[in-house]
PDB file of C-alpha atoms in Angstrom:
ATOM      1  CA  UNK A   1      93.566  16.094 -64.547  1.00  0.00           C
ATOM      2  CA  UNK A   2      92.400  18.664 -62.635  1.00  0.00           C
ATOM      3  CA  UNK A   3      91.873  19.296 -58.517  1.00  0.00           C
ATOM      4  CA  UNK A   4      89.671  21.676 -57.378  1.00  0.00           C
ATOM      5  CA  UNK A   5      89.673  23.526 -53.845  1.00  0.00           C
ATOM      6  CA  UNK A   6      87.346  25.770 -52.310  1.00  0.00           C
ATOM      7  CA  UNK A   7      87.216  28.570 -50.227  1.00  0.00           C
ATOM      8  CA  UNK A   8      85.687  31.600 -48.656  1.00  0.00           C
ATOM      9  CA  UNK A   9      82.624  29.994 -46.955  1.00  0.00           C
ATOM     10  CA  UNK A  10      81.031  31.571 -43.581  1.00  0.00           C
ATOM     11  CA  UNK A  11      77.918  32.679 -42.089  1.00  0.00           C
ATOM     12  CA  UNK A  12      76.635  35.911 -43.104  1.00  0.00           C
ATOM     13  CA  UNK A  13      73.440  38.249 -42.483  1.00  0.00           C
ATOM     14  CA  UNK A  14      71.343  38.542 -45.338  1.00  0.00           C
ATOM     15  CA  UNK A  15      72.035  41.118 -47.389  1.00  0.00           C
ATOM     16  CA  UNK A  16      75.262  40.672 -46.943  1.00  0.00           C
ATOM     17  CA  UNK A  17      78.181  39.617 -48.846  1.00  0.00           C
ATOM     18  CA  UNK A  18      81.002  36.994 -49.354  1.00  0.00           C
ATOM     19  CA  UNK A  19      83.309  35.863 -52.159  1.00  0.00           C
ATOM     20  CA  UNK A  20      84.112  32.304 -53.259  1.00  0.00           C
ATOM     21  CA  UNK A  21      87.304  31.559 -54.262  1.00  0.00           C
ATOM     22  CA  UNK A  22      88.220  27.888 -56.465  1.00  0.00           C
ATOM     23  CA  UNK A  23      91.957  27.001 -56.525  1.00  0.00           C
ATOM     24  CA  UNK A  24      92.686  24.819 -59.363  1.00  0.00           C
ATOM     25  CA  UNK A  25      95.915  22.571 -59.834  1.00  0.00           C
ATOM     26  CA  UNK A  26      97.388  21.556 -62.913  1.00  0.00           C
ATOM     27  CA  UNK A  27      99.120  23.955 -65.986  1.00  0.00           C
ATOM     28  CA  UNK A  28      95.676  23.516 -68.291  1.00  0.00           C
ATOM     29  CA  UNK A  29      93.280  25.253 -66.171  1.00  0.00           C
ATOM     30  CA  UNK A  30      92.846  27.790 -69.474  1.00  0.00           C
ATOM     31  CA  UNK A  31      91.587  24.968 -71.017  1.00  0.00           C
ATOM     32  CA  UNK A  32      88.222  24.648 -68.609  1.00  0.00           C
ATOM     33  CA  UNK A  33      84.970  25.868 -68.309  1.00  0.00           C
ATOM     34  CA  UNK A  34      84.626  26.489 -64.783  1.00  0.00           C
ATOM     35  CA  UNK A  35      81.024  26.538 -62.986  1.00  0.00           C
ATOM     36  CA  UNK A  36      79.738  27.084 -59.794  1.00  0.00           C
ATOM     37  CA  UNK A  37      76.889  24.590 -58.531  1.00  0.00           C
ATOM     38  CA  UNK A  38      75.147  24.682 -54.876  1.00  0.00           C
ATOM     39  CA  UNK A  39      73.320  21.927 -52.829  1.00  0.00           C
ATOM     40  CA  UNK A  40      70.805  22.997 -50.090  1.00  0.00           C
ATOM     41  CA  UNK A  41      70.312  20.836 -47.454  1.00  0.00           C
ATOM     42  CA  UNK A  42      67.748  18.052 -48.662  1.00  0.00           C
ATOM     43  CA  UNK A  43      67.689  19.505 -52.415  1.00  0.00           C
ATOM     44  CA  UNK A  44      69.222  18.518 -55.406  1.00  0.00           C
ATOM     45  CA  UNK A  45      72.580  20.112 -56.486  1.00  0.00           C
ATOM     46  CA  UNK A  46      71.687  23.257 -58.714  1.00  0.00           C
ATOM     47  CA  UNK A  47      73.515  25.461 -61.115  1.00  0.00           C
ATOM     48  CA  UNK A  48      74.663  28.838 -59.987  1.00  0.00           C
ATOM     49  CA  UNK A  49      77.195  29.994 -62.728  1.00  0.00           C
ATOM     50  CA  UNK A  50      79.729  29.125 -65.293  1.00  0.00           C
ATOM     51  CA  UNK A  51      82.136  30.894 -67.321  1.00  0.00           C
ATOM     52  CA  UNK A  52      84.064  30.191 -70.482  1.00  0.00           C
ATOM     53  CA  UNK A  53      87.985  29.275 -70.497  1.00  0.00           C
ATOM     54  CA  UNK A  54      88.799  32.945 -71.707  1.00  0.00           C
ATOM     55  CA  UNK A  55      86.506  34.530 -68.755  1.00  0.00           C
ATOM     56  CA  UNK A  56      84.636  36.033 -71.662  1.00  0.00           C
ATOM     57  CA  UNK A  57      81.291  34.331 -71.465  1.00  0.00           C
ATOM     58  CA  UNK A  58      79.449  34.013 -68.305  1.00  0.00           C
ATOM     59  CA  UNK A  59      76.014  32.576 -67.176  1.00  0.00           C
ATOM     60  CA  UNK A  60      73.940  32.762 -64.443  1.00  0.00           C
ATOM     61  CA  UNK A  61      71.209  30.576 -62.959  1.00  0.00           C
ATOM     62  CA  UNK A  62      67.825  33.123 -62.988  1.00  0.00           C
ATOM     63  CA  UNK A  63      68.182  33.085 -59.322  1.00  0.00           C
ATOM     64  CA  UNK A  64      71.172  34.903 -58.778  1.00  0.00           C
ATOM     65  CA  UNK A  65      71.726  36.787 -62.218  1.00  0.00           C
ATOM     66  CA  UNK A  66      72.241  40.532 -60.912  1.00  0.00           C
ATOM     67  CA  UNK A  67      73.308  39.180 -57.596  1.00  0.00           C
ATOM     68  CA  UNK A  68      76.129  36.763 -58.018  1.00  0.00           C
ATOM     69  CA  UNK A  69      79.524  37.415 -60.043  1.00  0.00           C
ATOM     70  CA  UNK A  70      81.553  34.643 -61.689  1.00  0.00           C
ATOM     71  CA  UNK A  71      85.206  35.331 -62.717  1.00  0.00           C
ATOM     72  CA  UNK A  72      88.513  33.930 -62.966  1.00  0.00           C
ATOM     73  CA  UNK A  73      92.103  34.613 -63.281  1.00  0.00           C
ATOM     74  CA  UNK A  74      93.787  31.946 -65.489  1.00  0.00           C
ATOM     75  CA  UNK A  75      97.783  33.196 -64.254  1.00  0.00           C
ATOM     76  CA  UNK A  76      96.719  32.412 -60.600  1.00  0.00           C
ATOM     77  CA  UNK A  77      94.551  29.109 -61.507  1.00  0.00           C
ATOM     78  CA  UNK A  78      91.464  30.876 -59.574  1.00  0.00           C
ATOM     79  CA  UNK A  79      87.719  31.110 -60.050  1.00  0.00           C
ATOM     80  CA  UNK A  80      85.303  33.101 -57.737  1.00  0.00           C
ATOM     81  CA  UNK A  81      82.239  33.820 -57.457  1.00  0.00           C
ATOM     82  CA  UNK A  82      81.286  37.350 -55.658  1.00  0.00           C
ATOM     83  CA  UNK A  83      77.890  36.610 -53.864  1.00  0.00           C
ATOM     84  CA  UNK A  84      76.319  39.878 -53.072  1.00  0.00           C
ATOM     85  CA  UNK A  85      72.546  41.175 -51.451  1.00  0.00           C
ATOM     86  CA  UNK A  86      72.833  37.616 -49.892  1.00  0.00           C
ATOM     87  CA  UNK A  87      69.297  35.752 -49.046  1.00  0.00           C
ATOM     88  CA  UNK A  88      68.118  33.015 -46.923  1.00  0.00           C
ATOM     89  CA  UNK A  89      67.551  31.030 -49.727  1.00  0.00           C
ATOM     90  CA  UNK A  90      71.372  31.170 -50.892  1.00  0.00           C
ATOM     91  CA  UNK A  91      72.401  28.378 -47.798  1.00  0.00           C
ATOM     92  CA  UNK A  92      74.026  25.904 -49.196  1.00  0.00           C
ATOM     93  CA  UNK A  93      77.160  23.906 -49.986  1.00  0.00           C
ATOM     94  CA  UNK A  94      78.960  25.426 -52.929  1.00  0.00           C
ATOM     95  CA  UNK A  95      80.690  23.396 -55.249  1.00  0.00           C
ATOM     96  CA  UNK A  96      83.379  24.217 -57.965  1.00  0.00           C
ATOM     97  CA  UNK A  97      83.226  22.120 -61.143  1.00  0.00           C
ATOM     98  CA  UNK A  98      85.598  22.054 -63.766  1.00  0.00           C
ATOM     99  CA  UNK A  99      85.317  20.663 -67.727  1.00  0.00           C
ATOM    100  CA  UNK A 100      86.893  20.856 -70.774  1.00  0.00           C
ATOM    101  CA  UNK A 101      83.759  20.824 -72.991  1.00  0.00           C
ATOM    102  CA  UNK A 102      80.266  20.948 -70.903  1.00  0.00           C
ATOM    103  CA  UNK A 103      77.613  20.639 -73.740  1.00  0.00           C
ATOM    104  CA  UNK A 104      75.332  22.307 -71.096  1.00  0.00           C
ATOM    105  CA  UNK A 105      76.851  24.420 -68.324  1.00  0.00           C
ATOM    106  CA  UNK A 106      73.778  23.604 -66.301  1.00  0.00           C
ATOM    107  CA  UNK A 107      73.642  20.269 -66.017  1.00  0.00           C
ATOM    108  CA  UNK A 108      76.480  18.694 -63.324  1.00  0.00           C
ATOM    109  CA  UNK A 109      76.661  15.485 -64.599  1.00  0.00           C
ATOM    110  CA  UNK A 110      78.573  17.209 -67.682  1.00  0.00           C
ATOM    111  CA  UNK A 111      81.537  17.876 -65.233  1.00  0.00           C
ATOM    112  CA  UNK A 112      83.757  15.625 -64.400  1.00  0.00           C
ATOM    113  CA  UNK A 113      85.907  17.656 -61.477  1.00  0.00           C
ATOM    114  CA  UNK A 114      84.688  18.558 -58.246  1.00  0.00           C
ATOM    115  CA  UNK A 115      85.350  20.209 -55.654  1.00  0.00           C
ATOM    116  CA  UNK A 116      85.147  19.645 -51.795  1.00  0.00           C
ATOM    117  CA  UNK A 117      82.717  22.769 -51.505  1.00  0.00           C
ATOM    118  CA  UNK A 118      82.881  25.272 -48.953  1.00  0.00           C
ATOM    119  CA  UNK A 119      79.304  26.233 -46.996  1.00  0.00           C
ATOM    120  CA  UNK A 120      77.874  29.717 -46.935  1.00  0.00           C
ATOM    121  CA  UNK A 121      75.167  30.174 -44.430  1.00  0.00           C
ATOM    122  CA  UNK A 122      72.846  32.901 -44.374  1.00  0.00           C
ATOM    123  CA  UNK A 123      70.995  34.400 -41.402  1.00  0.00           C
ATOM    124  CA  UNK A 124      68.254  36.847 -40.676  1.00  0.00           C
TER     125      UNK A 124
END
């Protein structure tokens, strides 16, 4: 079992940045793929990124790749996600999602740990 807490939310001009963190309790956290998924107010929940237990695979919704930076450091039990040249479009809730074997890293109903998710609201 896993819990998941997020952090590093705020309001921020566009083009700005801000930088996600995901605090993760339990000693298997190695053992996860970790994602990052986002809900807009009215929308469905959406992929943003995921990255492999090692940290050495990543991927990136098309709508962020270049933009957004997943990572993770698996002695502190932390993923983030760097969120960079900000846009209107990136308001939302973001969530942290954890699984030990996610067939498809896009799809949320293949994790089965959640987050509280932190907002990040961008202005113009």
């Amino acid at each position: 079992q896993v819990q998941l807490v997020e952090s590093g939310g705020g309001l921020v001009q566009a083009g700005g940045s801000l930088r996600l963190s995901c605090a993760a309790s339990g000693r298997t956290f190695s053992a996860y793929v970790m994602a990052w998924f986002r809900q807009a107010l009215g929308k469905e929940r959406e992929f943003v990124a995921a990255i492999s237990e090692s940290g050495f695979s990543t991927y990136y919704a098309d709508s962020v790749k270049g933009r957004f930076t997943i990572s993770r450091d698996n002695a502190k039990n932390t993923v983030y996600l760097q969120l960079n040249s900000l846009k209107l479009e990136d308001t939302a809730v973001y969530y942290c999602a954890a699984d030990l074997r996610p067939r498809r890293h896009g799809n949320p109903a293949e994790y089965s740990h959640w987050g509280q998710g932190t907002q990040v609201t961008v202005s113009s």
